[in-house]
């Protein structure tokens, strides 16, 4: 079994779009209406939007490969790319998504460690993220990885307002 990681570039937009759609669908389609899912997918993952995000110098995307197959991806933000004003000493994990069939093989932890490595290289004091309050699987994973809840914020899935928990891990 081999695990590899690669930073996404503008050459990778189509595959990034594909894996973003696929993982988002797998994760949320059973708890959301098709209308709200489609509205979100179109807004968040259209090629123009992804191009803008990949080009942002304060954001980084990485693909993770399991036995040379793309299995998931990570997006981290610093400075003003963060989706909340958390300041320059924080790093946000905006997305960490592993395809269903590759879950529970250590890939999520691998990407989380990558995010921690980037945060420490940049002398950040904490890592934070927003996770849907109903996403019990991800919440259990983050808690296992040492995150604690420090707040909540609103998130729109289509026209439905949902609550995200803010989870934080302090770096020493
Ligand atoms: C959450 C997610 C990233 C976890 O990734 P993963 O590759 O399945 O997790 P890993 O195999 O790396 O697990 C790492 C550790 O967390 C534990 N863990 C993983 N999922 C868990 C769960 N649901 N409950 C409790 N512990 C869990 C593992 O047992 C493992 O523990 P260990 O280090 O003691 O062996 C993955 O399930 C996923 O992509 N889910 C769908 C997308 C999603 O919800 N993303 C988050 C959006 S905010």
CSV table of C-alpha atoms and ligand atoms in Angstrom, one decimal:
chain,number,residue,atom,x,y,z
A,1,UNK,CA,0.0,0.0,0.0
A,2,UNK,CA,1.4,3.4,-1.0
A,3,UNK,CA,0.2,6.9,0.0
A,4,UNK,CA,1.4,9.9,-2.0
A,5,UNK,CA,0.4,13.6,-2.0
A,6,UNK,CA,0.6,16.2,-4.7
A,7,UNK,CA,-0.1,19.9,-4.7
A,8,UNK,CA,-2.8,20.9,-7.2
A,9,UNK,CA,-2.0,23.4,-9.9
A,10,UNK,CA,-4.1,25.1,-12.5
A,11,UNK,CA,-3.5,22.1,-14.7
A,12,UNK,CA,-5.6,20.0,-12.3
A,13,UNK,CA,-8.8,21.9,-12.3
A,14,UNK,CA,-10.9,19.2,-14.0
A,15,UNK,CA,-9.8,16.4,-11.8
A,16,UNK,CA,-10.2,18.7,-8.8
A,17,UNK,CA,-13.8,19.4,-9.9
A,18,UNK,CA,-14.5,15.7,-10.4
A,19,UNK,CA,-13.3,14.6,-7.0
A,20,UNK,CA,-15.0,17.6,-5.3
A,21,UNK,CA,-18.3,16.7,-6.8
A,22,UNK,CA,-17.9,13.0,-6.1
A,23,UNK,CA,-16.9,13.3,-2.4
A,24,UNK,CA,-19.4,16.1,-1.7
A,25,UNK,CA,-22.2,13.9,-3.1
A,26,UNK,CA,-21.2,10.8,-1.3
A,27,UNK,CA,-21.0,12.7,2.0
A,28,UNK,CA,-24.1,14.8,1.9
A,29,UNK,CA,-26.7,13.5,-0.6
A,30,UNK,CA,-28.6,11.4,1.9
A,31,UNK,CA,-29.2,14.4,4.3
A,32,UNK,CA,-30.0,17.2,1.8
A,33,UNK,CA,-32.5,17.8,-1.1
A,34,UNK,CA,-31.2,17.4,-4.7
A,35,UNK,CA,-32.1,21.1,-5.3
A,36,UNK,CA,-29.9,22.3,-2.4
A,37,UNK,CA,-27.1,19.9,-3.3
A,38,UNK,CA,-27.1,21.0,-7.0
A,39,UNK,CA,-27.2,24.7,-6.0
A,40,UNK,CA,-24.2,24.2,-3.7
A,41,UNK,CA,-22.2,22.1,-6.2
A,42,UNK,CA,-22.7,24.6,-9.0
A,43,UNK,CA,-21.7,27.5,-6.9
A,44,UNK,CA,-18.8,26.0,-5.0
A,45,UNK,CA,-17.2,23.8,-7.7
A,46,UNK,CA,-17.6,25.5,-11.1
A,47,UNK,CA,-14.3,25.8,-12.9
A,48,UNK,CA,-14.1,29.5,-12.6
A,49,UNK,CA,-14.5,29.4,-8.9
A,50,UNK,CA,-11.9,26.6,-8.5
A,51,UNK,CA,-9.5,28.5,-10.7
A,52,UNK,CA,-9.9,31.5,-8.5
A,53,UNK,CA,-9.3,29.4,-5.4
A,54,UNK,CA,-6.3,27.5,-6.7
A,55,UNK,CA,-4.7,30.8,-7.9
A,56,UNK,CA,-5.1,32.4,-4.4
A,57,UNK,CA,-1.6,32.5,-2.8
A,58,UNK,CA,-3.2,32.1,0.6
A,59,UNK,CA,-4.8,28.8,-0.3
A,60,UNK,CA,-3.4,25.4,-1.1
A,61,UNK,CA,-5.0,22.2,-2.5
A,62,UNK,CA,-3.5,18.8,-2.3
A,63,UNK,CA,-4.6,15.5,-3.8
A,64,UNK,CA,-3.9,12.3,-1.9
A,65,UNK,CA,-3.2,9.1,-3.8
A,66,UNK,CA,-3.8,5.5,-2.6
A,67,UNK,CA,-1.8,3.0,-4.7
A,68,UNK,CA,-1.5,5.8,-7.4
A,69,UNK,CA,-5.2,6.4,-7.6
A,70,UNK,CA,-6.7,9.8,-6.5
A,71,UNK,CA,-8.5,9.1,-3.3
A,72,UNK,CA,-9.3,12.5,-1.8
A,73,UNK,CA,-8.1,16.1,-1.3
A,74,UNK,CA,-7.3,18.8,1.2
A,75,UNK,CA,-7.7,22.5,1.0
A,76,UNK,CA,-6.1,24.8,3.6
A,77,UNK,CA,-6.3,28.6,3.9
A,78,UNK,CA,-4.3,31.2,5.7
A,79,UNK,CA,-4.5,35.0,6.2
A,80,UNK,CA,-7.6,36.5,4.5
A,81,UNK,CA,-8.4,33.3,2.5
A,82,UNK,CA,-9.9,31.9,5.8
A,83,UNK,CA,-13.6,31.8,5.7
A,84,UNK,CA,-13.8,33.5,9.2
A,85,UNK,CA,-11.6,36.3,10.5
A,86,UNK,CA,-9.3,34.1,12.6
A,87,UNK,CA,-6.2,36.2,12.2
A,88,UNK,CA,-2.7,35.6,10.9
A,89,UNK,CA,-1.8,33.0,13.5
A,90,UNK,CA,-4.4,30.5,12.3
A,91,UNK,CA,-4.7,28.0,9.5
A,92,UNK,CA,-8.1,26.8,8.3
A,93,UNK,CA,-8.8,23.3,7.0
A,94,UNK,CA,-11.6,24.3,4.6
A,95,UNK,CA,-11.9,20.8,3.0
A,96,UNK,CA,-10.7,17.4,3.8
A,97,UNK,CA,-12.5,14.8,1.8
A,98,UNK,CA,-11.7,11.1,1.2
A,99,UNK,CA,-13.8,9.0,-1.2
A,100,UNK,CA,-16.0,6.4,0.6
A,101,UNK,CA,-14.1,3.4,-0.7
A,102,UNK,CA,-10.7,4.8,0.6
A,103,UNK,CA,-11.9,5.8,4.0
A,104,UNK,CA,-10.5,4.2,7.2
A,105,UNK,CA,-7.1,3.6,5.6
A,106,UNK,CA,-5.3,6.5,7.3
A,107,UNK,CA,-5.6,8.9,4.5
A,108,UNK,CA,-7.6,11.5,6.4
A,109,UNK,CA,-5.0,11.5,9.1
A,110,UNK,CA,-2.3,11.8,6.5
A,111,UNK,CA,-3.9,14.9,5.1
A,112,UNK,CA,-4.5,16.3,8.6
A,113,UNK,CA,-0.8,15.8,9.3
A,114,UNK,CA,0.1,17.7,6.1
A,115,UNK,CA,-2.1,20.6,7.3
A,116,UNK,CA,-0.3,20.6,10.7
A,117,UNK,CA,3.1,20.5,8.9
A,118,UNK,CA,2.2,23.6,6.9
A,119,UNK,CA,0.8,25.4,9.9
A,120,UNK,CA,4.0,24.7,11.9
A,121,UNK,CA,6.3,25.7,9.1
A,122,UNK,CA,4.5,29.0,9.0
A,123,UNK,CA,4.5,29.4,12.8
A,124,UNK,CA,0.8,29.3,13.2
A,125,UNK,CA,-0.6,28.8,16.7
A,126,UNK,CA,-3.8,26.9,15.8
A,127,UNK,CA,-5.7,25.0,13.2
A,128,UNK,CA,-9.4,25.4,12.9
A,129,UNK,CA,-12.3,24.2,10.7
A,130,UNK,CA,-16.0,24.4,10.3
A,131,UNK,CA,-17.9,21.1,10.2
A,132,UNK,CA,-21.7,20.5,9.7
A,133,UNK,CA,-23.2,19.7,13.1
A,134,UNK,CA,-24.9,16.6,11.6
A,135,UNK,CA,-21.7,15.2,10.1
A,136,UNK,CA,-21.1,12.9,13.0
A,137,UNK,CA,-18.4,10.8,11.2
A,138,UNK,CA,-16.2,13.8,10.6
A,139,UNK,CA,-16.7,15.2,14.1
A,140,UNK,CA,-15.7,11.9,15.6
A,141,UNK,CA,-12.6,11.9,13.4
A,142,UNK,CA,-11.6,15.4,14.3
A,143,UNK,CA,-12.1,14.8,18.0
A,144,UNK,CA,-9.9,11.7,17.8
A,145,UNK,CA,-7.3,13.9,16.2
A,146,UNK,CA,-7.4,16.3,19.2
A,147,UNK,CA,-9.8,19.1,18.0
A,148,UNK,CA,-12.2,20.7,20.4
A,149,UNK,CA,-15.3,22.7,19.7
A,150,UNK,CA,-14.7,26.4,20.2
A,151,UNK,CA,-17.8,28.0,18.4
A,152,UNK,CA,-20.4,27.7,15.7
A,153,UNK,CA,-21.3,29.6,12.5
A,154,UNK,CA,-24.0,29.5,9.8
A,155,UNK,CA,-23.5,27.8,6.5
A,156,UNK,CA,-25.8,27.8,3.5
A,157,UNK,CA,-26.6,24.6,1.6
A,158,UNK,CA,-28.7,26.0,-1.2
A,159,UNK,CA,-31.4,28.0,0.5
A,160,UNK,CA,-31.1,26.1,3.8
A,161,UNK,CA,-29.3,27.7,6.7
A,162,UNK,CA,-27.3,25.0,8.6
A,163,UNK,CA,-25.0,25.2,11.6
A,164,UNK,CA,-21.4,24.4,11.4
A,165,UNK,CA,-19.4,23.7,14.6
A,166,UNK,CA,-16.0,25.4,14.8
A,167,UNK,CA,-13.4,23.0,15.9
A,168,UNK,CA,-9.9,24.0,16.9
A,169,UNK,CA,-6.6,22.4,17.7
A,170,UNK,CA,-3.8,24.4,19.4
A,171,UNK,CA,-0.3,23.8,18.2
A,172,UNK,CA,2.6,23.8,20.6
B,1,LIG,C1,-13.6,12.4,8.0
B,1,LIG,C2,-12.6,11.7,7.1
B,1,LIG,C3,-11.7,12.8,6.4
B,1,LIG,C4,-11.7,10.8,7.9
B,1,LIG,O1,-10.8,10.2,7.0
B,1,LIG,P1,-10.3,8.6,7.0
B,1,LIG,O2,-9.3,8.4,6.0
B,1,LIG,O3,-11.6,7.8,6.9
B,1,LIG,O4,-9.8,8.5,8.5
B,1,LIG,P2,-8.4,7.8,9.0
B,1,LIG,O5,-8.4,6.4,8.4
B,1,LIG,O6,-7.2,8.6,8.6
B,1,LIG,O7,-8.6,7.8,10.5
B,1,LIG,C5,-7.7,8.4,11.4
B,1,LIG,C6,-8.1,8.1,12.8
B,1,LIG,O8,-9.4,8.6,13.1
B,1,LIG,C7,-10.2,7.5,13.5
B,1,LIG,N1,-11.6,7.7,12.9
B,1,LIG,C8,-11.8,7.9,11.6
B,1,LIG,N2,-13.2,8.0,11.4
B,1,LIG,C9,-13.7,7.9,12.7
B,1,LIG,C10,-15.1,7.9,13.1
B,1,LIG,N3,-16.1,8.1,12.4
B,1,LIG,N4,-15.2,7.7,14.5
B,1,LIG,C11,-14.2,7.6,15.3
B,1,LIG,N5,-12.9,7.5,14.9
B,1,LIG,C12,-12.7,7.7,13.6
B,1,LIG,C13,-9.6,6.2,12.9
B,1,LIG,O9,-10.0,5.1,13.7
B,1,LIG,C14,-8.1,6.6,13.1
B,1,LIG,O10,-7.7,6.3,14.4
B,1,LIG,P3,-6.2,5.8,14.7
B,1,LIG,O11,-5.3,7.0,14.4
B,1,LIG,O12,-6.2,5.5,16.2
B,1,LIG,O13,-6.0,4.6,13.9
B,1,LIG,C15,-13.3,10.9,6.0
B,1,LIG,O14,-14.2,10.0,6.6
B,1,LIG,C16,-14.1,11.7,5.0
B,1,LIG,O15,-13.5,12.2,4.0
B,1,LIG,N6,-15.4,11.8,5.2
B,1,LIG,C17,-16.3,12.4,4.2
B,1,LIG,C18,-16.0,13.9,4.0
B,1,LIG,C19,-16.2,14.7,5.2
B,1,LIG,O16,-17.1,14.6,6.0
B,1,LIG,N7,-15.2,15.6,5.4
B,1,LIG,C20,-15.1,16.5,6.4
B,1,LIG,C21,-15.9,17.7,6.1
B,1,LIG,S1,-15.7,19.0,7.3
